Amino acid sequence: MTRLLFCLSLAALFPFCCTANEPVKQFRAGTAIVDITPEKLPVVIVGNFFPKPSDKIVDPLHARCLVLDDGKERIALVILDLIGIPVAAADEAKRLIEAETKIRCDRIMISGTHTHTGPRVAGGAQKADESYKAELLPKIARGVAAAVKNLAPAKVGWAVGNDPNNVYCRRFLMKEGKATTNPFSGKTNDRAQMNPGHANPNKIARTGPVDTAVSVLSVVSPDNKPIAVFANYSTHYAGVPGNVISADYFAVFAARIKEKIAEKIGTENVPDSFLGVMSNGTSGDANCIDFLNPNRKFDYKSVGEDTAQAAMDVWTNIQYFDWVPLGMVEKRITINNRVPTPEEVQAAKDHLAKLPDGPKVISDDYAEGTVRMENWPKTSEVPLQAIRIGELGITALPGEIYGITGLLIKARSPFMPTFNISLANGSFGYVPTAEQHKLGGYNTWRRPSCCLEVNAEEMIRTTIIDMLKELAAKQ
């Protein structure tokens, strides 16, 4: 009886350990970083309504690759220093990865950070850079293959920090008739406005909450040397001055978390191969600007520093597991697109015909987008992924997801903690809730990069929660 009680106590303390009759379980991890900076310059930089070429590199762009293996499952997580990646390109990269590494396509997640200072891979409001896309996809595959070759015994743990200083809802309810409007948006009677300004007397209140969490997945070697810190934060890009190529605050985080760990445990204990990663959370309606208080100074370096410190504050106390189960499920759901009527397309064509020098203002850009959607498909196949790493849950969502959606997923997930990666495996642009659609405003205006139906958010949210529950049921 005493021996039985002793064994039951061990099982309670170490739920992921094997029994006496099972082989020893081993958790492994591998990392790799691949430079994906454009080889040919100039390139057109995303994040602008109108094309702006750049040949100035402030800092290089990378594909940051983490491969995890529990002995039965092997998954790959890839974060690109890009605004996003279209579904077709992500799928092609996964096929290349599977051919080289045997990792199944539905066990691979590829996401953009949403930096606005990189080349365009997705089509969106402007044409994709096909030349850059052709050089990018093989590099992603080589990065994951290198991470597989680097697989080695590892331990894994997680924690959640907090940075409330760099994430604020950027959409505001405005006084009646005071919100910015757009005749080619598919919306009328807008009540919401993005970035209304600090001194605007017509703003009433923010339209939603934000997620201030800095979630941290940490991987170390059996002798506790750091292998990777994979983090997640729900603010937009911070912005880099000038028309330049840059990875924004995401790269600053990667560098600073390595430096902070080295300061804590000694440079000799941090290998050169250490991987720092910051992924984009649910930031569709958030950025770094607090429009309800006096303007404050910040830049991409300060945001990277702040988030790295928030991660470091919890990294020092993470509990590590020698082995945890991995799990990953993928589903593709069909969602209707919001497409313009023939009358809306004709009105946009008539408007553009009056612009001999081409589009100059935002409404002109939306007129072009309306014309581009004349033969837009009626539906989209939207890929969703749910990932389990022990008791940590991760979702992969292909769009710019609002803060309320991320918070609801976290609240209803069976995993504690859970974090959400946006712009994953594709990008359908902004995915507002039905309530936000009613308010209108930018982030709801119809265009190629904001095309899913009004109820898309609910469909995505409920499906991903069910997928997390499905993973949790697979003990």
XYZ file of C-alpha atoms in Angstrom:
475
model
C 0.000 0.000 0.000
C 2.822 2.423 0.879
C 4.508 1.787 -2.481
C 1.207 2.311 -4.327
C 0.606 5.630 -2.580
C 4.176 6.688 -3.397
C 3.667 5.920 -7.110
C 0.340 7.763 -7.195
C 2.006 10.781 -5.609
C 4.711 10.768 -8.278
C 2.088 10.551 -11.007
C 0.283 13.576 -9.607
C 3.490 15.602 -9.405
C 4.785 14.594 -12.834
C 1.735 14.052 -15.081
C 3.749 13.809 -18.294
C 6.222 11.150 -17.065
C 6.146 7.607 -18.379
C 5.128 4.525 -16.390
C 7.543 1.732 -15.521
C 6.417 -0.285 -18.556
C 6.817 2.522 -21.105
C 10.011 3.511 -22.910
C 11.699 6.698 -21.778
C 10.121 9.690 -23.468
C 12.356 12.383 -24.888
C 11.452 15.916 -25.880
C 13.600 17.564 -28.551
C 13.840 21.001 -30.101
C 15.732 22.552 -32.986
C 16.092 26.135 -34.170
C 17.299 28.017 -37.216
C 17.318 31.594 -38.472
C 17.400 32.355 -42.203
C 17.948 35.770 -43.763
C 14.998 36.631 -46.027
C 16.014 40.209 -46.836
C 15.266 40.875 -50.538
C 18.229 40.005 -52.735
C 17.254 42.503 -55.412
C 16.624 46.138 -54.598
C 14.632 48.298 -54.731
C 11.431 46.619 -53.594
C 8.018 48.144 -52.951
C 7.389 48.450 -49.216
C 4.030 47.354 -47.826
C 2.034 49.313 -45.290
C 1.346 52.264 -47.560
C -1.818 52.941 -49.522
C 0.303 53.752 -52.556
C 3.477 51.996 -53.777
C 6.764 53.253 -52.338
C 10.000 51.575 -53.483
C 12.941 51.318 -51.097
C 16.566 50.273 -51.390
C 17.626 51.144 -47.815
C 17.988 48.320 -45.293
C 17.869 49.408 -41.648
C 17.992 45.833 -40.348
C 17.677 42.458 -42.081
C 14.506 40.404 -42.320
C 14.496 36.812 -41.070
C 12.534 33.581 -40.996
C 12.770 32.300 -37.416
C 12.142 28.560 -37.207
C 11.384 26.386 -34.181
C 10.836 22.623 -34.530
C 9.526 20.600 -31.586
C 9.379 16.800 -31.265
C 7.861 14.678 -28.466
C 8.781 11.311 -30.007
C 5.411 10.884 -31.695
C 4.529 14.317 -33.048
C 6.782 16.814 -34.773
C 5.656 20.391 -35.406
C 7.282 23.430 -36.980
C 6.595 27.068 -36.084
C 7.910 29.715 -38.489
C 7.695 33.474 -37.959
C 8.524 35.727 -40.912
C 9.548 39.382 -40.717
C 6.835 40.234 -43.236
C 3.403 41.829 -43.117
C 1.865 38.448 -43.903
C 1.829 35.586 -46.347
C -1.057 34.486 -48.612
C -2.598 31.043 -48.182
C -1.294 29.767 -51.529
C 2.286 30.830 -50.731
C 2.131 29.343 -47.236
C 0.797 26.083 -48.666
C 3.573 25.954 -51.266
C 6.229 26.583 -48.608
C 4.747 23.770 -46.522
C 4.903 21.381 -49.462
C 8.582 22.207 -49.885
C 9.141 21.674 -46.160
C 7.326 18.337 -46.132
C 9.294 17.105 -49.145
C 12.578 17.934 -47.414
C 11.814 17.108 -43.778
C 8.793 14.755 -43.798
C 6.987 17.098 -41.401
C 3.337 16.975 -42.437
C 1.907 20.143 -43.957
C -0.785 20.255 -41.286
C 1.919 20.230 -38.617
C 3.532 23.434 -39.924
C 2.557 26.989 -38.967
C 3.905 29.965 -40.945
C 3.070 33.486 -39.828
C 4.056 37.072 -40.559
C 4.895 39.590 -37.853
C 3.003 42.376 -39.658
C 5.988 44.649 -40.060
C 5.012 47.415 -42.481
C 8.583 47.837 -43.709
C 9.132 44.771 -45.833
C 8.276 43.554 -49.347
C 4.758 42.476 -50.239
C 4.100 38.761 -50.572
C 0.323 38.891 -50.239
C -1.760 40.626 -52.897
C -4.101 42.694 -50.744
C -4.671 46.217 -51.968
C -1.547 46.153 -54.147
C 0.111 43.533 -56.315
C 2.401 40.992 -54.704
C 6.125 40.996 -55.465
C 6.309 37.705 -57.361
C 10.090 37.886 -57.756
C 10.587 38.166 -54.019
C 8.049 35.417 -53.336
C 10.012 33.058 -55.599
C 13.185 33.548 -53.554
C 11.357 33.498 -50.207
C 9.648 30.104 -50.239
C 12.785 27.937 -50.684
C 14.467 29.926 -47.900
C 11.618 29.089 -45.521
C 11.999 25.403 -46.367
C 15.764 25.540 -45.840
C 15.213 27.171 -42.459
C 12.909 24.435 -41.208
C 15.226 21.755 -42.606
C 18.121 23.314 -40.695
C 16.032 23.373 -37.508
C 15.297 19.663 -37.960
C 19.016 18.922 -38.306
C 19.573 20.844 -35.077
C 17.066 18.784 -33.080
C 18.506 17.941 -29.661
C 17.167 16.945 -26.221
C 15.342 19.815 -24.568
C 13.016 20.913 -21.817
C 10.070 23.247 -22.274
C 8.097 25.669 -20.134
C 5.880 28.721 -20.422
C 4.735 31.828 -18.598
C 2.727 34.996 -19.146
C 4.102 38.490 -18.560
C 2.416 41.845 -19.048
C 3.103 45.080 -20.922
C 0.163 47.517 -20.745
C 2.269 50.454 -21.936
C 2.381 49.698 -25.673
C -1.077 48.432 -26.602
C -4.227 50.572 -26.876
C -7.422 50.238 -28.873
C -7.037 52.532 -31.876
C -10.710 52.530 -32.915
C -12.998 55.100 -31.326
C -16.723 55.660 -31.237
C -17.287 59.155 -32.591
C -20.044 61.695 -32.208
C -22.867 61.294 -34.711
C -21.752 62.361 -38.180
C -18.131 63.001 -37.183
C -16.440 59.725 -38.174
C -14.389 59.607 -41.364
C -16.348 58.059 -44.227
C -15.445 56.378 -47.498
C -17.873 56.107 -50.446
C -16.160 52.948 -51.750
C -16.096 51.004 -48.480
C -19.352 49.099 -48.590
C -20.337 50.953 -45.405
C -22.645 53.848 -44.613
C -23.249 55.871 -41.453
C -19.806 55.162 -39.975
C -19.656 55.685 -36.216
C -16.108 54.433 -35.579
C -12.821 55.988 -36.612
C -9.278 54.694 -36.390
C -6.540 56.905 -34.948
C -8.760 59.958 -34.272
C -5.913 62.017 -32.838
C -5.222 63.234 -29.322
C -6.982 66.594 -29.630
C -10.055 65.439 -31.554
C -13.097 66.640 -29.537
C -15.430 64.286 -31.421
C -14.104 61.011 -30.036
C -16.245 59.418 -27.335
C -14.688 56.130 -26.248
C -12.571 53.225 -27.397
C -14.597 50.554 -29.167
C -13.030 47.516 -27.520
C -10.541 45.994 -25.089
C -6.932 45.012 -25.738
C -4.774 42.089 -24.672
C -1.733 43.286 -22.696
C -0.182 39.836 -22.151
C 3.364 39.005 -23.200
C 3.149 35.232 -23.512
C 6.379 33.242 -23.409
C 7.256 29.733 -24.578
C 10.782 28.898 -23.422
C 12.973 25.991 -24.498
C 16.209 25.036 -22.737
C 18.705 22.186 -22.965
C 18.777 19.428 -20.327
C 21.543 21.394 -18.549
C 19.373 24.546 -18.649
C 21.122 26.451 -21.421
C 18.580 28.542 -23.362
C 17.585 27.315 -26.801
C 14.644 29.562 -27.670
C 12.189 32.114 -26.347
C 9.059 32.276 -28.485
C 6.882 35.221 -27.391
C 3.563 36.773 -28.377
C 2.190 40.307 -27.972
C -0.961 41.947 -29.297
C 0.084 45.340 -30.614
C 0.559 46.471 -34.204
C 3.959 47.308 -35.635
C 5.564 50.314 -33.923
C 6.842 51.925 -37.128
C 10.323 52.728 -38.435
C 11.017 56.258 -39.739
C 11.644 56.719 -43.435
C 10.879 54.565 -46.410
C 13.118 51.687 -45.346
C 13.332 47.919 -44.980
C 13.126 46.819 -41.338
C 11.774 44.043 -39.116
C 10.401 46.665 -36.678
C 10.171 45.950 -32.922
C 9.892 42.200 -33.487
C 13.611 42.002 -34.318
C 14.525 44.315 -31.448
C 12.755 41.913 -29.101
C 14.677 38.968 -30.544
C 18.027 40.662 -29.965
C 17.236 42.114 -26.559
C 15.805 38.952 -25.007
C 19.037 37.158 -25.886
C 21.096 39.956 -24.380
C 18.990 40.064 -21.233
C 19.305 36.320 -20.700
C 23.063 36.580 -21.222
C 23.227 39.340 -18.616
C 21.358 37.085 -16.198
C 23.174 33.770 -16.639
C 26.409 34.722 -18.415
C 27.238 35.083 -22.079
C 29.071 31.755 -22.086
C 25.802 29.992 -21.239
C 23.831 31.418 -24.177
C 24.707 29.654 -27.440
C 25.043 31.572 -30.696
C 22.158 29.466 -32.048
C 19.718 30.869 -29.475
C 16.424 31.833 -31.112
C 14.431 34.856 -29.988
C 10.989 35.257 -31.572
C 8.151 37.729 -31.201
C 4.891 36.740 -32.897
C 1.935 39.037 -33.524
C -1.102 38.469 -31.323
C -4.614 39.849 -31.746
C -3.730 43.404 -32.737
C -6.226 44.196 -35.492
C -7.738 47.109 -33.576
C -4.701 48.016 -31.453
C -1.487 49.965 -31.693
C 1.023 51.715 -29.436
C -0.759 55.081 -29.235
C -2.894 56.134 -26.268
C -5.309 58.703 -27.716
C -6.937 59.415 -24.347
C -3.793 60.754 -22.708
C -1.032 63.198 -23.681
C 1.163 62.028 -26.512
C 4.106 59.969 -25.304
C 7.432 59.162 -26.886
C 7.982 55.629 -28.169
C 9.586 53.946 -31.144
C 10.231 50.450 -32.419
C 13.327 50.173 -30.235
C 11.513 51.124 -27.033
C 8.629 48.738 -27.769
C 11.104 45.921 -28.411
C 12.890 46.781 -25.171
C 9.680 46.924 -23.128
C 8.331 43.618 -24.399
C 11.699 41.920 -23.930
C 11.785 43.126 -20.320
C 8.229 41.897 -19.730
C 9.242 38.492 -21.074
C 12.420 38.467 -19.011
C 10.506 39.281 -15.833
C 8.682 35.946 -16.045
C 11.381 33.903 -17.834
C 13.498 33.661 -14.700
C 10.780 31.701 -12.845
C 9.562 29.343 -15.559
C 9.042 25.703 -14.547
C 10.413 23.294 -17.158
C 9.223 19.849 -18.155
C 11.506 17.113 -19.476
C 8.667 15.917 -21.683
C 5.208 17.142 -22.657
C 2.793 15.916 -25.329
C 2.534 17.810 -28.591
C -0.640 18.080 -30.611
C -1.818 20.016 -33.628
C -5.044 20.082 -35.622
C -5.941 22.008 -38.746
C -9.304 22.757 -40.300
C -10.294 24.811 -43.310
C -13.695 26.420 -43.143
C -15.621 28.049 -45.976
C -16.594 31.670 -45.333
C -18.504 33.957 -47.664
C -16.762 37.038 -49.009
C -18.204 40.543 -49.042
C -18.185 41.434 -52.714
C -19.255 44.703 -54.323
C -22.446 44.937 -56.347
C -22.242 45.682 -60.078
C -23.476 49.190 -59.299
C -20.675 49.724 -56.763
C -18.082 48.507 -59.257
C -19.387 50.832 -61.959
C -19.381 53.811 -59.571
C -15.754 53.043 -58.714
C -14.823 52.795 -62.393
C -16.514 56.110 -63.092
C -14.624 57.716 -60.222
C -11.242 56.383 -61.375
C -11.903 57.563 -64.924
C -11.905 61.111 -63.579
C -8.381 60.726 -62.149
C -5.931 61.231 -65.041
C -2.961 61.157 -62.664
C -4.125 58.065 -60.780
C -5.229 57.604 -57.153
C -4.135 60.286 -54.700
C -6.217 59.778 -51.560
C -7.511 56.810 -49.560
C -10.967 56.789 -51.152
C -9.283 56.529 -54.581
C -7.393 53.483 -53.337
C -10.636 51.893 -52.178
C -12.193 52.620 -55.564
C -9.343 50.650 -57.139
C -9.904 47.873 -54.627
C -13.591 47.779 -55.513
C -12.765 47.354 -59.194
C -10.264 44.616 -58.372
C -13.054 42.760 -56.559
C -15.371 42.786 -59.575
C -14.760 39.073 -60.179
C -13.751 38.224 -56.622
C -14.620 34.651 -55.519
C -17.843 34.317 -53.559
C -16.182 32.314 -50.772
C -12.785 31.809 -49.157
C -11.254 28.688 -47.629
C -9.902 29.887 -44.290
C -7.209 27.721 -42.611
C -7.229 27.462 -38.817
C -4.776 25.664 -36.549
C -4.758 24.781 -32.871
C -1.560 23.652 -31.175
C -0.901 21.949 -27.866
C 2.445 22.000 -26.080
C 1.719 20.281 -22.792
C -0.796 22.494 -21.022
C -0.015 25.468 -23.283
C -2.446 26.197 -26.102
C -1.661 28.190 -29.244
C -4.018 29.209 -32.023
C -3.046 30.237 -35.554
C -5.491 32.644 -37.194
C -5.161 33.969 -40.775
C -5.967 37.639 -40.405
C -5.746 40.771 -38.299
C -7.807 39.663 -35.335
C -9.349 42.064 -32.826
C -8.433 42.126 -29.149
C -11.884 41.019 -27.955
C -11.657 37.889 -30.109
C -8.300 36.930 -28.630
C -9.512 37.514 -25.074
C -12.637 35.405 -25.646
C -10.548 32.549 -27.061
C -8.230 32.681 -24.064
C -11.148 32.723 -21.628
C -12.804 29.676 -23.190
C -9.719 27.628 -24.024
C -9.202 24.405 -22.046
C -5.479 25.184 -21.961
C -3.890 27.471 -19.413
C -2.336 29.573 -20.729
C -3.304 30.099 -24.367
C -2.037 32.647 -26.845
C -3.088 33.553 -30.370
C -0.901 34.086 -33.430
C -2.464 36.289 -36.094
C -1.554 36.487 -39.794
C -0.846 32.755 -39.709
C -0.950 30.502 -42.798
C -2.558 33.274 -44.830
C -4.117 36.667 -44.384
C -7.670 37.779 -45.056
C -7.010 41.200 -43.576
C -9.112 42.605 -40.777
C -11.640 40.279 -39.150
C -13.983 42.541 -37.160
C -16.710 41.212 -34.906
C -20.303 41.651 -36.074
C -20.663 44.436 -33.498
C -17.645 46.264 -34.925
C -19.033 45.889 -38.449
C -22.119 47.812 -37.301
C -19.894 50.722 -36.261
C -18.141 50.837 -39.628
C -14.926 52.775 -40.012
C -11.535 51.702 -41.250
C -10.806 48.109 -40.180
C -14.301 47.233 -41.489
C -14.207 48.907 -44.907
C -14.409 46.361 -47.715
C -11.338 45.850 -49.843
C -9.242 42.866 -50.989
C -7.532 42.918 -47.581
C -10.817 43.044 -45.612
C -13.251 40.857 -47.485
C -14.759 38.213 -45.185
C -18.455 38.283 -44.342
C -19.845 40.035 -41.280
C -20.199 36.806 -39.276
C -16.692 35.540 -40.096
C -15.256 36.388 -36.670
C -17.833 34.279 -34.837
C -17.278 31.361 -37.211
C -13.506 31.531 -36.732
C -13.693 31.991 -32.965
C -16.156 29.175 -32.263
C -14.327 26.776 -34.578
C -10.917 27.439 -33.023
C -12.296 26.971 -29.497
C -13.763 23.620 -30.566
C -10.378 22.668 -32.036
C -8.639 23.485 -28.739
C -11.164 21.319 -26.923
C -10.540 18.522 -29.422
C -6.813 18.690 -28.640
C -7.445 18.700 -24.900
C -9.551 15.545 -25.217
C -6.609 13.682 -26.781
C -4.725 12.744 -23.630
